[in-house]
Coordinates of C-alpha atoms in Angstrom, one line a residue:
Chain J
M164 CA 149.0 112.6 26.8
T165 CA 151.5 109.8 26.2
A166 CA 152.0 108.1 22.9
N167 CA 150.9 104.9 24.5
M168 CA 147.5 106.3 25.4
Q169 CA 146.9 107.8 22.0
A170 CA 147.3 104.4 20.5
V171 CA 144.4 103.0 22.4
T172 CA 140.7 103.4 21.9
I173 CA 137.9 104.8 24.0
L174 CA 134.8 102.6 23.8
L175 CA 131.6 104.8 23.9
V176 CA 128.5 102.7 24.5
E177 CA 125.6 105.1 23.7
D178 CA 122.4 104.5 21.9
D179 CA 121.5 108.2 21.4
P180 CA 123.5 109.4 18.4
G181 CA 123.1 113.1 19.6
H182 CA 124.6 112.3 23.0
A183 CA 127.4 110.3 21.4
R184 CA 128.2 113.3 19.1
L185 CA 128.2 115.8 22.0
I186 CA 130.4 113.5 24.1
E187 CA 132.9 113.1 21.3
K188 CA 133.0 116.9 20.5
N189 CA 133.7 117.7 24.1
L190 CA 136.4 115.0 24.5
R191 CA 138.1 116.5 21.4
R192 CA 137.9 120.0 23.0
A193 CA 139.7 118.5 26.0
N194 CA 142.4 117.5 23.6
I195 CA 141.6 113.8 23.8
T196 CA 142.9 112.5 20.5
N197 CA 142.3 108.8 21.0
Q198 CA 140.2 106.9 18.6
I199 CA 136.6 106.8 19.9
M200 CA 134.8 103.6 19.1
Q201 CA 131.0 104.1 19.4
V202 CA 128.5 101.2 19.7
S203 CA 124.8 101.7 20.3
D204 CA 123.8 98.7 22.3
G205 CA 125.0 96.5 25.2
Q206 CA 125.5 93.4 23.1
Q207 CA 127.7 95.2 20.6
A208 CA 129.8 96.5 23.5
L209 CA 130.4 93.0 24.9
D210 CA 131.1 91.7 21.4
Y211 CA 133.7 94.4 20.9
L212 CA 135.3 93.8 24.4
F213 CA 135.3 90.0 24.1
K214 CA 136.0 89.9 20.3
E215 CA 132.8 88.0 19.6
G216 CA 130.1 88.2 17.0
R217 CA 130.9 90.8 14.4
Y218 CA 134.2 91.6 16.1
A219 CA 135.3 87.9 16.2
G220 CA 139.0 87.8 15.1
S221 CA 139.4 91.5 15.1
P222 CA 143.0 92.6 15.9
H223 CA 142.1 95.6 18.1
D224 CA 143.6 96.1 21.5
P225 CA 141.3 96.4 24.6
P226 CA 140.0 99.9 25.1
L227 CA 141.6 102.5 27.3
L228 CA 138.3 103.0 29.1
V229 CA 134.6 102.5 28.6
L230 CA 132.1 105.3 28.7
L231 CA 128.8 103.4 29.4
D232 CA 125.2 104.5 29.2
L233 CA 122.7 102.7 31.5
N234 CA 119.5 102.6 29.4
L235 CA 120.6 100.6 26.3
P236 CA 118.9 98.3 23.9
V237 CA 119.4 94.5 23.9
L238 CA 121.7 94.4 27.0
N239 CA 121.6 97.4 29.4
G240 CA 124.4 99.1 31.2
Y241 CA 124.2 97.0 34.3
Q242 CA 124.5 93.8 32.3
V243 CA 127.5 95.1 30.4
L244 CA 129.2 96.3 33.6
K245 CA 128.6 93.1 35.4
R246 CA 130.0 90.9 32.5
M247 CA 133.0 93.2 32.3
K248 CA 133.8 93.1 36.0
E249 CA 133.4 89.3 36.1
A250 CA 135.8 88.6 33.2
P251 CA 139.5 88.6 34.1
N252 CA 140.4 90.2 30.7
T253 CA 138.1 93.2 31.2
K254 CA 137.7 93.7 34.9
R255 CA 140.6 96.3 35.1
I256 CA 139.3 98.5 32.3
P257 CA 138.0 101.7 33.9
V258 CA 134.3 102.2 33.4
I259 CA 132.7 105.6 33.6
M260 CA 128.9 105.4 33.7
L261 CA 127.5 108.4 31.8
T262 CA 123.7 108.5 31.9
T263 CA 120.7 110.7 32.4
T264 CA 119.6 108.7 35.5
D265 CA 120.4 110.4 38.8
D266 CA 118.5 108.0 41.0
T267 CA 120.6 107.3 44.1
R268 CA 119.7 103.6 44.1
E269 CA 120.8 103.2 40.5
I270 CA 124.0 105.0 41.2
S271 CA 124.7 102.8 44.2
K272 CA 124.0 99.7 42.1
C273 CA 126.6 100.7 39.5
Y274 CA 129.2 101.3 42.2
D275 CA 128.4 98.0 43.7
L276 CA 128.9 96.3 40.4
G277 CA 132.3 97.9 40.1
C278 CA 132.0 101.0 38.0
N279 CA 134.8 103.5 38.6
V280 CA 133.0 106.8 38.2
Y281 CA 129.3 107.6 37.8
I282 CA 128.3 110.8 36.0
T283 CA 124.8 112.1 35.5
K284 CA 124.5 113.9 32.1
P285 CA 123.5 117.4 33.0
V286 CA 120.8 118.9 30.9
D287 CA 122.6 122.3 31.2
Y288 CA 125.1 122.2 28.3
Q289 CA 127.7 124.2 30.0
H290 CA 127.8 121.6 32.8
F291 CA 127.6 118.8 30.4
S292 CA 130.5 120.2 28.5
D293 CA 132.5 120.8 31.6
A294 CA 131.8 117.3 32.8
I295 CA 133.1 115.7 29.7
R296 CA 136.1 117.9 29.5
K297 CA 137.0 117.0 33.1
I298 CA 136.8 113.3 32.0
G299 CA 139.4 114.3 29.4
L300 CA 141.6 116.0 32.0
F301 CA 141.2 113.0 34.3
L302 CA 142.3 110.7 31.4
S303 CA 145.4 112.8 30.9
V304 CA 146.6 112.4 34.4
V305 CA 145.3 108.9 35.4
S306 CA 147.4 105.8 35.1
I307 CA 145.6 103.2 33.1
P308 CA 146.5 99.4 33.4
G309 CA 148.7 98.3 30.6
G310 CA 147.1 96.9 27.5
G311 CA 147.2 93.4 26.2
Y312 CA 144.9 90.5 26.9
Chain Q
M481 CA 6.7 41.6 98.7
E482 CA 6.3 41.5 94.9
L483 CA 6.2 45.2 94.7
T484 CA 9.0 45.6 97.0
S485 CA 11.0 43.1 95.1
V486 CA 10.3 44.9 91.8
Y487 CA 11.1 48.2 93.4
L488 CA 14.3 46.8 94.8
T489 CA 15.2 45.3 91.5
E490 CA 14.6 48.6 89.7
E491 CA 16.4 50.4 92.5
L492 CA 19.3 48.0 92.0
A493 CA 19.3 48.5 88.2
G494 CA 19.3 52.2 88.7
L495 CA 22.2 52.0 91.1
R496 CA 24.0 49.8 88.7
Q497 CA 23.4 52.2 85.9
R498 CA 24.7 55.0 88.1
V499 CA 27.7 53.1 89.0
A500 CA 28.2 52.3 85.3
D501 CA 27.7 56.0 84.5
L502 CA 30.1 57.0 87.2
E503 CA 32.6 54.5 85.9
A504 CA 32.1 55.8 82.4
S505 CA 32.5 59.4 83.5
E506 CA 35.6 58.5 85.5
A507 CA 37.1 56.9 82.5
E508 CA 36.2 59.9 80.5
C509 CA 37.7 62.1 83.1
R510 CA 40.9 60.1 83.0
S511 CA 40.9 60.3 79.2
I512 CA 40.4 64.0 79.3
E513 CA 43.0 64.3 82.0
A514 CA 45.4 62.3 79.8
E515 CA 44.5 64.4 76.8
L516 CA 45.2 67.6 78.8
R517 CA 48.5 66.2 80.1
E518 CA 49.4 65.4 76.5
R519 CA 48.4 68.9 75.3
A520 CA 50.4 70.5 78.1
Y521 CA 53.4 68.4 77.2
Q522 CA 53.1 69.3 73.6
Q523 CA 52.9 73.0 74.5
A524 CA 55.9 72.7 76.7
M525 CA 57.8 71.2 73.8
I526 CA 56.7 74.1 71.6
A527 CA 57.9 76.5 74.2
K528 CA 61.2 74.7 74.4
L529 CA 61.6 74.7 70.6
G530 CA 60.8 78.4 70.6
Q531 CA 63.6 79.0 73.1
R532 CA 65.9 76.8 71.1
V533 CA 65.3 78.7 67.9
L534 CA 65.9 82.0 69.7
A535 CA 69.2 80.8 71.0
G536 CA 70.3 80.7 67.4
G537 CA 73.2 78.5 66.1
D538 CA 73.6 76.5 63.0
F539 CA 70.6 75.6 60.9
D540 CA 71.2 71.9 60.2
P541 CA 71.7 70.8 63.9
L542 CA 68.5 72.7 64.6
L543 CA 66.6 70.7 62.0
D544 CA 67.9 67.5 63.4
E545 CA 66.8 68.5 66.9
I546 CA 63.4 69.4 65.6
T547 CA 62.9 66.0 64.0
V548 CA 64.0 64.2 67.2
L549 CA 61.7 66.4 69.4
V550 CA 58.7 65.8 67.1
T551 CA 59.3 62.1 67.0
Q552 CA 59.5 61.9 70.8
T553 CA 56.5 64.2 71.4
L554 CA 54.1 62.6 69.0
K555 CA 55.6 59.1 69.6
V556 CA 55.9 58.4 65.8
D557 CA 58.4 56.3 63.9
Y558 CA 59.5 58.8 61.4
C559 CA 59.7 62.6 61.2
Q560 CA 61.2 64.4 58.2
I561 CA 61.8 67.9 57.0
L562 CA 61.9 68.3 53.2
E563 CA 63.2 71.5 51.6
L564 CA 61.8 72.8 48.4
H565 CA 64.4 73.2 45.7
P566 CA 64.7 76.7 44.3
D567 CA 63.4 75.4 41.0
R568 CA 60.3 74.2 43.0
D569 CA 60.3 70.8 41.2
L570 CA 61.8 68.7 43.9
L571 CA 61.7 68.3 47.7
R572 CA 65.0 67.3 49.2
L573 CA 65.2 65.3 52.5
R574 CA 67.0 67.9 54.7
A575 CA 66.7 66.2 58.1
G576 CA 65.0 63.1 59.3
S577 CA 64.5 61.0 62.4
G578 CA 64.0 57.3 61.7
W579 CA 65.6 57.6 58.3
P580 CA 69.0 56.2 57.2
A581 CA 71.7 58.9 57.5
A582 CA 72.7 58.2 53.9
L583 CA 69.4 59.5 52.6
I584 CA 69.7 62.9 54.5
G585 CA 70.6 65.7 52.1
Q586 CA 70.4 63.2 49.2
A587 CA 67.0 61.8 48.7
T588 CA 64.5 63.8 46.7
I589 CA 60.8 63.6 45.9
K590 CA 58.9 65.1 43.1
A591 CA 57.2 68.3 44.3
D592 CA 53.9 67.6 42.5
P593 CA 50.4 66.6 43.9
T594 CA 50.7 62.9 43.0
T595 CA 52.8 62.3 46.2
H596 CA 51.5 63.1 49.6
L597 CA 54.4 65.3 50.4
G598 CA 54.1 67.2 47.1
Y599 CA 50.4 67.5 47.7
T600 CA 51.0 69.1 51.0
L601 CA 52.8 72.0 49.3
F602 CA 49.6 72.8 47.4
S603 CA 47.4 72.7 50.5
S604 CA 46.9 75.3 53.2
K605 CA 45.7 72.6 55.6
P606 CA 47.5 69.7 57.2
I607 CA 47.2 66.5 55.2
I608 CA 46.1 63.5 57.3
I609 CA 46.7 60.0 56.0
E610 CA 45.1 57.0 57.6
D611 CA 46.9 54.5 55.4
L612 CA 49.2 55.7 52.7
R613 CA 49.2 52.3 51.0
T614 CA 45.5 52.5 50.2
D615 CA 44.9 56.3 50.1
P616 CA 43.4 56.9 46.7
R617 CA 44.7 60.5 46.5
F618 CA 48.3 59.5 46.1
N619 CA 50.5 57.3 44.0
E620 CA 53.5 56.6 46.2
S621 CA 54.9 53.8 44.2
G622 CA 58.6 54.3 43.6
Q623 CA 58.7 57.0 46.3
L624 CA 60.8 57.1 49.4
F625 CA 60.1 54.4 52.0
Q626 CA 56.6 54.0 50.5
H627 CA 56.4 50.4 51.8
K628 CA 57.2 51.4 55.4
L629 CA 54.9 54.4 55.9
V630 CA 51.4 53.8 57.0
S631 CA 49.6 56.6 58.8
G632 CA 50.9 60.1 58.9
V633 CA 50.4 63.9 59.0
S634 CA 52.2 66.4 56.8
V635 CA 52.1 70.2 57.0
I636 CA 53.6 72.9 54.8
V637 CA 56.5 74.9 56.2
D638 CA 55.5 78.3 54.7
G639 CA 57.8 81.2 54.1
E640 CA 57.3 84.9 53.4
Q641 CA 58.0 84.6 49.7
W642 CA 57.8 80.9 49.0
P643 CA 57.4 77.8 51.1
F644 CA 60.5 76.4 52.7
G645 CA 59.2 72.8 52.3
V646 CA 57.2 70.2 54.2
L647 CA 57.3 68.8 57.7
S648 CA 55.7 65.4 58.2
V649 CA 55.5 62.5 60.6
H650 CA 54.7 58.8 59.9
T651 CA 54.1 55.6 61.7
A652 CA 54.9 52.1 60.6
H653 CA 51.5 50.9 61.8
K654 CA 47.9 52.3 61.7
R655 CA 47.5 55.2 64.0
K656 CA 44.9 58.0 64.6
F657 CA 46.2 61.5 65.1
T658 CA 44.4 63.8 67.4
Q659 CA 43.6 67.4 66.7
D660 CA 46.2 68.3 69.3
D661 CA 48.8 66.3 67.5
I662 CA 48.0 68.1 64.3
Y663 CA 48.0 71.5 66.0
F664 CA 51.4 70.6 67.5
L665 CA 52.8 69.7 64.2
Q666 CA 51.5 72.9 62.6
A667 CA 53.0 75.0 65.4
V668 CA 56.4 73.3 64.9
A669 CA 56.1 74.0 61.1
N670 CA 55.3 77.7 61.8
I671 CA 58.3 78.1 64.0
L672 CA 60.5 76.3 61.4
G673 CA 59.1 78.5 58.6
T674 CA 59.9 81.7 60.5
T675 CA 63.3 80.5 61.3
A676 CA 64.0 79.5 57.7
D677 CA 62.8 82.9 56.6
H678 CA 65.1 84.6 59.1
R679 CA 68.0 82.4 58.0
R680 CA 67.3 83.2 54.3
T681 CA 67.4 86.9 55.0
Q682 CA 70.6 86.4 57.0
L683 CA 72.2 84.5 54.1
A684 CA 71.1 87.1 51.6
L685 CA 72.6 89.8 53.8
Q686 CA 75.8 87.9 54.3
E687 CA 76.1 87.3 50.6
A688 CA 75.5 91.0 49.8
H689 CA 78.1 91.8 52.4
D690 CA 80.6 89.3 51.0
K691 CA 80.0 90.7 47.5
L692 CA 80.5 94.2 48.7
E693 CA 83.7 93.2 50.5
Q694 CA 84.9 91.5 47.4
R695 CA 84.2 94.5 45.3
V696 CA 86.0 96.8 47.7
K697 CA 89.0 94.5 47.6
E698 CA 89.0 94.5 43.8
R699 CA 88.7 98.2 43.6
T700 CA 91.4 98.7 46.1
A701 CA 93.7 96.4 44.1
D702 CA 92.8 98.3 41.0
L703 CA 93.6 101.6 42.6
Q704 CA 96.9 100.3 44.0
A705 CA 97.8 99.0 40.5
A706 CA 96.8 102.3 38.9
N707 CA 98.8 104.2 41.5
E708 CA 101.8 102.1 41.0
E709 CA 101.5 102.6 37.3
L710 CA 101.2 106.3 37.7
R711 CA 104.3 106.4 39.8
N712 CA 106.3 104.3 37.4
F713 CA 105.0 106.4 34.5
A714 CA 106.2 109.6 36.1
Y715 CA 109.5 108.0 36.8
I716 CA 109.9 106.7 33.3
I717 CA 108.9 109.9 31.5
S718 CA 111.1 112.0 33.7
H719 CA 114.1 109.9 32.6
D720 CA 113.2 109.4 29.0
L721 CA 112.2 113.0 28.5
R722 CA 115.6 114.1 29.8
A723 CA 117.6 112.4 27.0
P724 CA 116.2 114.5 24.2
L725 CA 116.6 117.6 26.3
V726 CA 120.3 116.9 26.7
N727 CA 120.4 116.9 22.9
I728 CA 118.4 120.1 22.4
K729 CA 120.4 122.0 24.9
G730 CA 123.6 120.4 23.8
F731 CA 123.3 121.2 20.1
A732 CA 122.0 124.7 21.0
G733 CA 125.3 125.0 22.9
E734 CA 127.2 123.8 19.8
L735 CA 125.3 126.3 17.7
D736 CA 126.4 129.0 20.2
Y737 CA 130.1 127.9 19.7
S738 CA 129.7 128.1 15.9
L739 CA 128.0 131.5 16.3
E740 CA 131.0 132.7 18.2
M741 CA 133.3 131.6 15.4
L742 CA 131.1 133.4 12.9
R743 CA 131.1 136.5 14.9
A744 CA 134.9 136.5 15.0
S745 CA 135.0 136.3 11.2
L746 CA 132.2 138.8 10.7
D747 CA 134.4 141.9 10.8
H748 CA 136.6 140.5 8.0
V749 CA 133.6 139.5 5.9
L750 CA 131.3 142.5 6.2
P751 CA 133.4 145.1 4.2
Q752 CA 133.1 142.8 1.1
L753 CA 129.3 142.9 1.1
D754 CA 126.8 145.6 0.0
D755 CA 124.9 147.6 2.6
A756 CA 121.7 145.5 2.5
H757 CA 123.6 142.2 3.0
Q758 CA 125.7 143.7 5.7
A759 CA 122.6 144.8 7.6
D760 CA 121.0 141.3 7.1
L761 CA 124.0 139.4 8.2
T762 CA 124.6 141.6 11.2
T763 CA 121.0 141.3 12.3
A764 CA 121.1 137.5 11.8
I765 CA 124.3 137.0 13.8
H766 CA 123.8 139.6 16.5
Q767 CA 120.1 139.4 17.0
D768 CA 118.1 136.7 15.3
I769 CA 120.2 133.7 16.0
P770 CA 121.1 134.6 19.6
E771 CA 117.4 135.4 20.3
A772 CA 116.3 132.0 18.9
L773 CA 119.0 130.2 21.0
D774 CA 117.9 132.1 24.1
F775 CA 114.3 130.9 23.6
I776 CA 115.5 127.3 23.0
N777 CA 117.6 127.5 26.1
S778 CA 115.1 129.0 28.4
S779 CA 112.4 126.6 27.2
V780 CA 114.6 123.6 27.7
S781 CA 115.5 124.9 31.2
R782 CA 111.8 125.3 32.0
M783 CA 111.0 121.9 30.7
N784 CA 113.9 120.4 32.7
S785 CA 112.6 122.0 35.9
L786 CA 109.1 120.6 35.2
I787 CA 110.6 117.1 34.6
N788 CA 112.6 117.4 37.8
A789 CA 109.5 118.4 39.7
I790 CA 107.6 115.4 38.4
L791 CA 110.5 113.2 39.2
K792 CA 110.7 114.6 42.8
L793 CA 107.0 114.0 43.2
S794 CA 107.3 110.4 42.0
R795 CA 110.2 109.9 44.4
L796 CA 108.2 111.3 47.3
G797 CA 105.6 108.7 46.4
R798 CA 108.1 105.9 46.3
R799 CA 110.5 106.7 49.0
E800 CA 110.4 104.3 52.0
L801 CA 109.0 106.0 55.0
L802 CA 110.7 105.6 58.4
S803 CA 108.4 105.5 61.4
E804 CA 109.7 107.3 64.5
A805 CA 108.3 109.1 67.5
I806 CA 108.3 112.8 66.8
D807 CA 107.5 115.7 69.1
M808 CA 105.7 117.9 66.7
T809 CA 106.1 121.0 68.9
D810 CA 109.9 120.6 68.6
L811 CA 109.8 119.9 64.9
V812 CA 107.6 123.0 64.1
Q813 CA 109.8 125.1 66.4
D814 CA 112.9 124.0 64.5
T815 CA 111.1 124.9 61.2
L816 CA 110.2 128.3 62.6
N817 CA 113.8 128.9 63.7
S818 CA 115.0 128.3 60.1
L819 CA 112.4 130.9 59.0
A820 CA 113.3 133.4 61.8
H821 CA 114.8 136.0 59.5
Q822 CA 111.6 136.2 57.4
I823 CA 109.4 136.2 60.4
E824 CA 111.3 139.1 61.8
Q825 CA 111.3 141.0 58.5
T826 CA 107.6 140.7 58.1
E827 CA 106.9 141.5 61.8
T828 CA 104.9 138.3 62.0
E829 CA 103.5 137.1 65.3
V830 CA 103.6 133.3 65.4
T831 CA 101.4 131.4 67.9
L832 CA 102.5 127.8 68.4
A833 CA 100.0 125.8 70.5
P834 CA 101.4 122.6 72.2
L835 CA 101.3 119.9 69.5
P836 CA 101.1 116.2 70.2
Q837 CA 103.7 113.4 69.6
V838 CA 103.2 111.4 66.5
V839 CA 104.8 108.3 65.0
A840 CA 105.7 109.4 61.5
D841 CA 108.4 109.9 58.9
R842 CA 110.5 112.8 60.1
T843 CA 111.6 114.1 56.7
S844 CA 108.0 114.1 55.5
M845 CA 106.9 116.1 58.5
E846 CA 109.7 118.6 58.0
Q847 CA 108.8 119.0 54.4
I848 CA 105.0 119.4 55.1
M849 CA 105.5 121.9 57.9
G850 CA 108.3 123.7 56.0
N851 CA 106.2 124.1 52.9
L852 CA 103.0 125.2 54.7
L853 CA 104.8 127.7 57.0
A854 CA 106.9 129.1 54.1
N855 CA 103.7 129.6 52.1
A856 CA 102.1 131.3 55.0
L857 CA 105.0 133.7 55.3
N858 CA 105.5 134.2 51.6
Y859 CA 101.9 135.2 51.0
L860 CA 101.2 137.6 53.8
T861 CA 99.7 141.0 53.1
P862 CA 102.1 143.9 53.4
T863 CA 99.3 146.2 54.7
R864 CA 99.0 144.5 58.1
P865 CA 101.4 142.7 60.5
G866 CA 101.4 138.9 59.9
R867 CA 99.8 136.5 62.2
I868 CA 100.3 132.7 61.9
E869 CA 98.8 130.2 64.3
I870 CA 99.6 126.5 64.5
S871 CA 97.5 124.1 66.5
A872 CA 96.4 120.5 66.6
Q873 CA 93.6 118.3 67.7
I874 CA 93.8 114.6 68.4
T875 CA 91.4 111.7 68.1
P876 CA 92.2 108.2 69.1
K877 CA 93.6 107.4 65.6
T878 CA 94.4 110.7 64.0
V879 CA 95.8 114.1 64.6
T880 CA 94.6 117.1 62.8
F881 CA 97.0 120.1 62.3
R882 CA 95.8 123.6 61.5
I883 CA 98.0 126.3 60.1
S884 CA 96.2 129.7 59.9
D885 CA 97.5 132.9 58.5
N886 CA 96.0 136.4 58.0
G887 CA 97.6 136.7 54.5
R888 CA 96.3 137.5 51.1
G889 CA 94.0 134.4 50.9
I890 CA 93.0 132.4 47.9
A891 CA 90.0 133.0 45.7
Q892 CA 87.3 130.3 46.0
D893 CA 87.7 129.4 42.3
D894 CA 91.3 128.7 42.8
L895 CA 91.0 126.5 45.9
P896 CA 90.3 123.2 44.2
K897 CA 93.5 123.4 42.1
I898 CA 96.1 124.6 44.6
F899 CA 97.2 121.0 45.4
D900 CA 97.6 120.1 41.7
I901 CA 101.1 120.0 40.1
F902 CA 102.4 123.1 38.4
R903 CA 99.3 125.1 39.6
R904 CA 99.8 128.5 41.3
A905 CA 97.0 130.8 42.4
G906 CA 96.8 134.6 42.8
R907 CA 99.5 137.2 42.1
Q908 CA 102.7 135.6 40.8
D909 CA 105.1 137.8 42.7
V910 CA 106.9 135.1 44.7
P911 CA 109.1 132.7 42.7
G912 CA 108.0 129.1 42.7
E913 CA 107.2 126.2 40.4
G914 CA 103.8 125.4 41.8
M915 CA 104.8 122.1 43.2
G916 CA 105.0 122.7 47.0
L917 CA 101.5 121.8 47.9
A918 CA 101.5 118.9 45.5
Y919 CA 104.5 117.5 47.4
V920 CA 102.7 118.2 50.7
R921 CA 99.6 116.4 49.6
T922 CA 101.5 113.4 48.4
L923 CA 103.3 113.2 51.8
V924 CA 100.1 113.7 53.8
R925 CA 98.4 110.9 51.8
R926 CA 101.3 108.6 52.4
H927 CA 100.7 109.2 56.1
G928 CA 97.1 107.9 55.7
G929 CA 95.8 111.4 55.7
Q930 CA 94.1 114.2 53.8
I931 CA 94.7 117.9 53.4
Y932 CA 92.4 120.8 52.6
C933 CA 92.3 124.5 52.7
E934 CA 89.8 127.1 53.9
S935 CA 90.5 130.5 52.6
E936 CA 89.0 133.9 52.1
L937 CA 90.6 136.5 49.7
E938 CA 92.3 139.3 51.6
V939 CA 91.5 137.7 55.0
G940 CA 93.7 134.7 55.2
S941 CA 94.0 130.9 54.7
T942 CA 93.9 127.9 56.9
F943 CA 95.5 124.7 55.9
I944 CA 94.1 121.7 57.7
F945 CA 95.7 118.3 57.4
A946 CA 95.0 115.1 59.3
I947 CA 97.4 112.2 59.5
A948 CA 97.4 108.8 61.3
R949 CA 98.9 109.2 64.8
N950 CA 100.9 106.1 64.3
L951 CA 102.4 105.6 60.8
A952 CA 103.7 102.2 61.7
E953 CA 100.2 100.9 62.5
E954 CA 98.8 102.6 59.4
L955 CA 101.4 100.9 57.2
E956 CA 100.7 97.6 58.9
N957 CA 97.0 97.9 58.2
D958 CA 97.6 98.6 54.6
R959 CA 99.4 95.4 54.1

């Protein structure tokens, strides 16, 4: 884990507080020490990414990556993904879809819209835990595009 | 001479009288002959009309033809057919010869005895009018064409339940109508009445048929909507129910991690406690908490597999079917090959009769046959060698497959529920979630078919399912 990476944030878009907590716990177990910013609907996610609404004028850097649920209030995961991949400032931020849905059509749709990885939340906790830890491992070896808008 | 003269004169007078008589009877003959010719002509016209009616066709052109035929046959100026309104208060001019076209279908007359047409409705006999203008029975003032109609005959067109209306003829000058004329008109009215009754019955039938058709359409639409709703419902709950399960299982896992930490510290903590507390703490950490977590975990796993089963069923119901020609003998042989090990182990004799080709979804057929054959093998009786027979029968549109075994059979009480989700019958000595036959039924239904089972306990079961021979046509028909 480089110092550069530690300085940046992971944006977790998750409306289920239990899921959010479990994801965070397992990322920590994988030694991910980045700040985890959790928002609970799609609109808040876009506001954070584009510094609009309640995040207008906020000095934060763009997130290292986005962990995105599909079934979200206000704006759903597809809409967030689509907006992100259309905007020049956010299109290179890696997006990992992390959702309970394992329908093949929905998975394809997410890849079509430009998500980088699609992971179905396993009900079995050992698998869930492993999956999140692997995301942590993946983060520690992957090269992320440099920050700055 | 005188006498002779007188005699001759008398003779002459007699001869003259005879000549006059002869002349008179010849005239009478001619008149009778004319009358007979007229009657024959009228009867020929009745016969023609009868044939015309039997030939069928639309009702309105027939009414027009009748008025023309009557006008020509009776040599009258006007002929009209009036239909009684369902409320029975009005007669509407339905067809007319000699009448302006604008009046047809529009003009009405009060259906009461003050007018000659209304009066006709209340009489079982033809109404003969010498001069409508002076006839004391009727007040035609303000009625249709009252100034033009002079002589006439009108008859009721009767029906089985109520009169159809009135048929009448009129002349613009004074005219006497013969008994034959009146018989003729009555005969035409009778034919018309029967035809109108027949048509009324046909219309009622058609209406009933249309209503039925409409109701079937509505019901079908309702069913399709309900089906769609059910499928979406299954899909949604399987997703939404999963989210809380992730939490239950997840935090049970977190509890497990915490428990591990407690266990690690337990040995350090225990010596500082008295015996009773040591025993309690040990029981809690080594037995009670792990037991509770085990129950939570196994229940969540069970629930998860139930949800997955519902999800799979809903996907089978939604998946797009691909029609292709399939040789069912080959398909079943492939399925049997994949089960070869089990067939050998159970010493089962499998008889596969030649099966027809079908146009169907291959994956569905594999799943149906795979499930039914695996069931047949799984539920054999160890006390006798297994026997499984697969055969098929075809009809022009469908093919019926039969898969018979000599296995343990299914109790009569259990038969109705074996195709329901999560239902399993008999001894639970073979693992399964009770979804196989529910999947099979869904797939058979999607192929426009049905499945049922005949079974006798300890004797064997036969699963019989029929599907459309051509799925592509079936799907086309459903559209």
